[in-house]
Amino acid sequence: MKKRGYLIGAVAAGALLFSLNTNVQAATVPISDNATSYVRKGNQYRFYFKAPTRLTVATKAKYKILNTSNWECIPYKGKNKNTQVFYLRSGHYNLTTKSGKNVKIKTSATRITKIRNKLETFSHKTYPTTVRYSEAIPLKMGQTVTGLSNMYHSDKLNTTNIYKFTLDKDQKVTMNMSVQPVYENSRSNIFNTNNIQIVQDTDYGYALNPWKTKGTLKNGKYSWNLEKGTYYLEKGSARGRFSFKLTSEDTNALPSTPKLTKVSSTEDGIKVDYTKADNATGYGIYGSSLRRYRSNDPLLDAASMIGHSNFTPDGNYPDILMKNARKSPYFNAGMDRAYCL
């Protein structure tokens, strides 16, 4: 009976020891953001940042950092192959590793507010909180712009940055842009999409075809052929760091202006006939109640609201094109000018 009792006691002690080992291997361990520590497979190491932070991690271990939504944070390159840099919003983060043995890891954290002037060309207070062309930031050709998007709780998730530039002659303008999101593309596409739109400063709302980017982008390029004038550049916000530069060169590829051949009233609105134009890849019809561009046509000059309708056919244009413009709260029966995109 005593041997049996000893055996039961030994089994119970073994079970307790196994339980303790299991708990140790699956533990959630707080880790300092400014220290040298050790990590191993099976544990989950937790960081907490009260404010947006740049975290530098130096280690030979294979690891991942995830936020509380289990979105994997994308690292930026550090000074060597074993060093990576993360730009993180305030909150909790978990680090896990595949390394089976204890591996040294060195972490260094700096609040972004302390280094923000080095990371951004323009102060975050410069950007308007809504789309206001009157508050657009002036840009010069060849100027490099860097910044951070949506890293602060004071920022709105869909903030659009607006810039303004002027051309003193017809130019081909090229944008070179790099974007590095904060979280994994596949899990947070809503924060990693950039819509780049150029709008001409006119009273008839002339807008060019947009450039849409998604996820991480390195030195991506897109060009527009622009006539002399002033333009607004609208950049959507990917969550993370970005940089871009506008350059320009002379061009002969600007489309000519089509000629309106007939404008007639219809039951739904108006019908516009016009000729095709050289170098055009698409056409748009724009109407305005403002009188900067008078048509000298009673039907067109009857417009009382600004509106526009963009469309891009397959490119096999006939000599005479036609567009029906319907009446709506945003488009009244009248136009001042047709313009090629």
XYZ file of C-alpha atoms in Angstrom:
341
model
C 0.000 0.000 0.000
C 2.818 2.401 0.747
C 4.476 1.729 -2.624
C 1.183 2.440 -4.367
C 0.841 5.678 -2.415
C 4.342 6.671 -3.372
C 3.557 5.879 -7.016
C 0.400 8.019 -7.017
C 2.343 10.846 -5.366
C 5.079 10.608 -7.989
C 2.556 10.705 -10.831
C 0.867 13.766 -9.317
C 4.186 15.549 -8.888
C 5.120 14.731 -12.493
C 1.811 16.112 -13.729
C 2.389 19.316 -11.764
C 5.907 19.688 -13.169
C 4.602 19.126 -16.746
C 1.926 21.728 -16.168
C 4.464 24.274 -14.963
C 6.729 23.639 -17.970
C 3.788 24.017 -20.338
C 2.820 27.322 -18.768
C 6.394 28.594 -18.998
C 6.667 27.779 -22.709
C 3.322 29.423 -23.520
C 3.788 32.459 -21.291
C 3.060 36.081 -22.193
C 6.148 37.978 -21.101
C 6.465 41.777 -20.878
C 9.619 42.952 -22.634
C 11.460 46.219 -22.271
C 11.527 48.513 -25.296
C 14.983 49.820 -24.337
C 17.117 46.898 -23.201
C 18.867 43.677 -24.159
C 16.697 40.604 -23.496
C 16.359 36.971 -24.552
C 13.493 35.415 -26.504
C 12.575 31.833 -27.375
C 9.946 29.887 -29.286
C 6.656 29.317 -27.477
C 6.574 32.584 -25.559
C 4.746 35.747 -26.538
C 6.554 38.968 -25.703
C 4.485 42.091 -25.222
C 5.315 45.776 -25.836
C 3.170 48.722 -24.868
C 3.611 52.254 -26.225
C 1.747 55.245 -24.830
C 2.507 57.287 -27.954
C 3.532 56.606 -31.581
C 7.004 55.107 -31.441
C 9.933 54.178 -33.659
C 11.161 50.784 -32.450
C 14.570 49.451 -33.520
C 15.134 45.708 -33.082
C 18.558 44.057 -33.392
C 18.637 40.246 -33.227
C 19.547 37.100 -35.177
C 16.223 35.521 -34.212
C 13.408 35.064 -36.735
C 10.456 36.966 -35.313
C 7.203 38.766 -36.014
C 5.549 41.746 -34.354
C 1.734 41.888 -34.451
C -0.788 44.407 -33.168
C -3.913 43.509 -31.204
C -5.802 42.829 -34.456
C -3.109 40.283 -35.397
C -1.915 42.465 -38.274
C 1.752 41.807 -38.905
C 3.866 44.962 -38.691
C 6.113 45.578 -41.688
C 9.749 46.302 -40.798
C 11.855 49.017 -42.391
C 15.510 48.282 -43.151
C 18.017 49.058 -40.413
C 21.749 49.715 -40.548
C 22.562 46.026 -41.118
C 20.848 42.706 -41.974
C 20.116 41.896 -38.314
C 18.537 45.280 -37.547
C 14.989 46.323 -38.430
C 12.975 49.453 -37.665
C 9.236 49.674 -36.972
C 7.003 52.756 -36.915
C 4.148 51.942 -34.543
C 1.024 53.698 -33.365
C 0.295 53.797 -29.633
C -1.040 50.555 -28.124
C -0.098 46.935 -27.377
C 2.089 44.752 -29.611
C 3.160 41.112 -29.407
C 6.460 39.619 -30.554
C 6.822 35.908 -31.318
C 9.851 33.964 -32.547
C 10.594 30.609 -34.181
C 13.945 30.278 -32.422
C 14.012 27.178 -30.222
C 16.686 28.432 -27.853
C 17.159 31.697 -26.004
C 18.315 34.321 -28.492
C 19.594 37.778 -27.584
C 17.453 40.689 -28.742
C 18.244 44.367 -28.330
C 15.458 46.934 -28.526
C 15.556 50.707 -28.674
C 12.438 52.910 -28.725
C 12.014 56.622 -29.462
C 8.792 58.595 -29.424
C 8.095 59.889 -32.902
C 7.189 63.307 -31.520
C 10.871 63.763 -30.623
C 12.090 63.061 -34.171
C 9.074 64.177 -36.204
C 10.816 67.222 -37.668
C 13.450 64.905 -39.167
C 10.839 62.595 -40.716
C 8.452 65.132 -42.258
C 9.070 67.871 -44.797
C 5.985 69.768 -43.635
C 4.617 70.002 -40.124
C 1.505 67.882 -39.578
C -0.253 71.103 -38.555
C 0.251 72.408 -42.095
C -2.101 69.851 -43.660
C -5.799 70.752 -43.742
C -8.155 68.369 -41.946
C -10.519 68.437 -44.918
C -10.096 68.832 -48.670
C -9.630 72.599 -48.965
C -7.826 73.798 -52.081
C -7.360 77.204 -50.492
C -5.081 75.574 -47.886
C -3.029 73.501 -50.342
C 0.728 73.332 -49.627
C 2.871 74.972 -52.367
C 5.316 72.637 -54.128
C 8.267 73.212 -56.449
C 9.405 70.864 -59.186
C 12.236 68.649 -57.963
C 11.299 69.067 -54.296
C 11.301 65.852 -52.237
C 8.427 65.536 -49.766
C 8.556 63.030 -46.897
C 6.069 62.360 -44.149
C 3.994 60.040 -41.988
C 0.309 59.268 -42.525
C -2.215 58.326 -39.832
C 0.257 57.675 -37.057
C -1.554 59.851 -34.537
C -5.001 59.581 -33.011
C -5.542 63.239 -33.860
C -5.337 62.326 -37.569
C -8.460 61.252 -39.387
C -8.140 57.865 -41.071
C -9.039 59.235 -44.502
C -7.037 62.437 -44.394
C -6.018 63.577 -47.888
C -2.876 65.654 -48.304
C -3.257 68.500 -50.817
C -0.418 70.260 -52.615
C -0.316 73.012 -55.232
C 2.091 73.659 -58.128
C 2.195 75.932 -61.165
C 3.617 75.368 -64.667
C 4.725 78.349 -66.751
C 4.553 76.254 -69.951
C 3.202 72.921 -71.199
C 5.041 70.083 -69.435
C 5.120 66.338 -68.864
C 5.009 65.987 -65.065
C 6.248 62.751 -63.462
C 5.667 61.695 -59.868
C 8.162 59.328 -58.211
C 6.721 57.928 -54.984
C 7.630 55.404 -52.302
C 5.210 54.203 -49.619
C 5.904 51.920 -46.665
C 2.750 50.877 -44.763
C 2.707 50.068 -41.071
C 0.776 46.786 -41.250
C 0.702 43.739 -43.511
C -0.858 44.523 -46.887
C -3.201 41.531 -47.076
C -4.809 42.289 -43.718
C -5.142 46.033 -43.894
C -5.586 47.107 -47.485
C -7.896 49.887 -46.388
C -4.895 51.699 -44.941
C -2.441 50.888 -47.744
C -4.269 52.338 -50.747
C -3.120 55.620 -52.277
C -5.238 57.530 -54.774
C -3.187 60.214 -56.483
C -5.342 62.803 -58.250
C -4.320 65.941 -60.138
C -6.996 68.603 -60.582
C -6.523 71.690 -62.719
C -7.398 75.032 -61.141
C -10.377 75.907 -63.334
C -14.019 76.704 -62.724
C -15.187 73.692 -64.695
C -13.593 70.985 -62.539
C -11.032 69.561 -64.967
C -9.599 66.352 -63.407
C -7.012 63.978 -64.871
C -6.947 60.201 -64.727
C -5.892 59.129 -61.191
C -2.908 56.986 -60.223
C -3.882 54.270 -57.755
C -1.276 52.400 -55.706
C -1.663 49.592 -53.198
C 0.606 48.341 -50.447
C 4.367 48.847 -50.380
C 5.727 50.912 -53.274
C 9.354 51.759 -54.046
C 10.156 54.456 -56.599
C 6.889 53.994 -58.469
C 6.421 56.443 -61.348
C 3.403 57.927 -63.090
C 3.217 60.802 -65.604
C 0.680 63.363 -66.788
C 0.898 65.697 -69.801
C -0.203 69.085 -68.511
C -0.806 72.436 -70.134
C 0.417 75.688 -68.663
C -1.464 76.536 -65.471
C -1.956 75.800 -61.769
C -2.774 72.334 -60.414
C -3.707 70.653 -57.152
C -2.165 67.303 -56.223
C -4.314 65.181 -53.889
C -2.520 62.282 -52.187
C -4.595 59.717 -50.340
C -3.213 58.365 -47.081
C -1.486 55.022 -46.674
C -0.810 54.349 -43.004
C 2.942 54.736 -42.626
C 5.883 56.595 -44.178
C 5.882 58.108 -47.651
C 8.084 60.179 -49.915
C 7.548 61.634 -53.374
C 9.027 64.084 -55.869
C 7.589 65.854 -58.916
C 9.779 66.496 -61.961
C 8.886 68.049 -65.310
C 10.120 68.108 -68.890
C 8.993 69.638 -72.168
C 6.427 67.659 -74.148
C 4.628 67.736 -77.491
C 2.107 65.100 -76.447
C -0.607 67.352 -75.045
C -3.976 66.699 -76.672
C -5.522 69.449 -78.721
C -8.882 70.909 -77.731
C -11.825 69.338 -79.614
C -14.359 71.514 -81.373
C -18.009 71.469 -80.369
C -20.054 70.895 -83.523
C -23.562 70.728 -82.103
C -25.333 71.121 -78.778
C -29.001 70.175 -78.510
C -31.548 69.849 -75.754
C -32.936 66.409 -74.862
C -35.629 65.142 -72.535
C -33.031 64.063 -69.957
C -30.509 66.862 -70.408
C -28.373 67.858 -73.373
C -26.531 66.151 -76.228
C -23.054 67.350 -77.213
C -21.386 66.493 -80.524
C -17.669 67.273 -80.915
C -14.670 66.324 -83.038
C -11.874 64.040 -81.857
C -8.519 65.529 -80.872
C -4.916 64.540 -81.542
C -3.060 62.685 -78.730
C -6.239 62.169 -76.694
C -6.670 58.880 -74.821
C -10.016 59.828 -73.313
C -12.567 62.610 -73.318
C -14.498 64.494 -70.676
C -17.351 66.968 -70.908
C -17.379 69.750 -68.314
C -20.036 72.353 -67.629
C -19.865 75.504 -65.533
C -22.172 78.297 -64.534
C -19.170 80.567 -64.035
C -18.348 82.718 -66.989
C -14.603 82.360 -67.353
C -15.273 80.246 -70.459
C -18.284 81.621 -72.342
C -19.657 79.474 -75.136
C -21.850 82.143 -76.768
C -24.488 79.430 -77.035
C -27.794 80.170 -75.258
C -28.253 76.504 -74.330
C -24.818 76.179 -72.811
C -24.934 79.538 -71.081
C -28.173 78.541 -69.331
C -26.228 76.357 -66.900
C -26.733 77.205 -63.237
C -24.544 74.511 -61.597
C -21.071 73.075 -62.064
C -20.876 69.431 -63.114
C -18.735 67.023 -65.083
C -18.920 63.611 -66.683
C -15.763 61.582 -67.409
C -15.637 58.679 -69.806
C -12.874 56.831 -71.655
C -13.964 54.766 -74.706
C -11.795 52.040 -76.224
C -9.810 54.490 -78.341
C -11.392 53.667 -81.715
C -13.023 57.060 -82.006
C -15.094 58.154 -85.007
C -14.502 61.605 -86.484
C -17.505 62.994 -84.619
C -18.058 62.033 -80.974
C -21.262 62.370 -78.984
C -22.047 62.570 -75.290
C -25.409 62.721 -73.543
C -25.381 64.618 -70.265
C -28.330 63.967 -67.983
C -29.843 66.408 -65.556
C -29.121 65.691 -61.898
C -28.696 67.647 -58.648
C -25.032 67.922 -59.588
C -25.341 68.463 -63.338
C -27.766 70.874 -64.924
C -28.559 71.143 -68.625
C -25.713 73.308 -69.773
C -22.001 73.306 -70.609
C -19.364 75.856 -71.436
C -16.519 73.775 -72.804
C -15.434 70.312 -73.861
C -11.927 69.274 -72.923
C -9.710 66.252 -73.728
C -8.086 64.235 -70.967
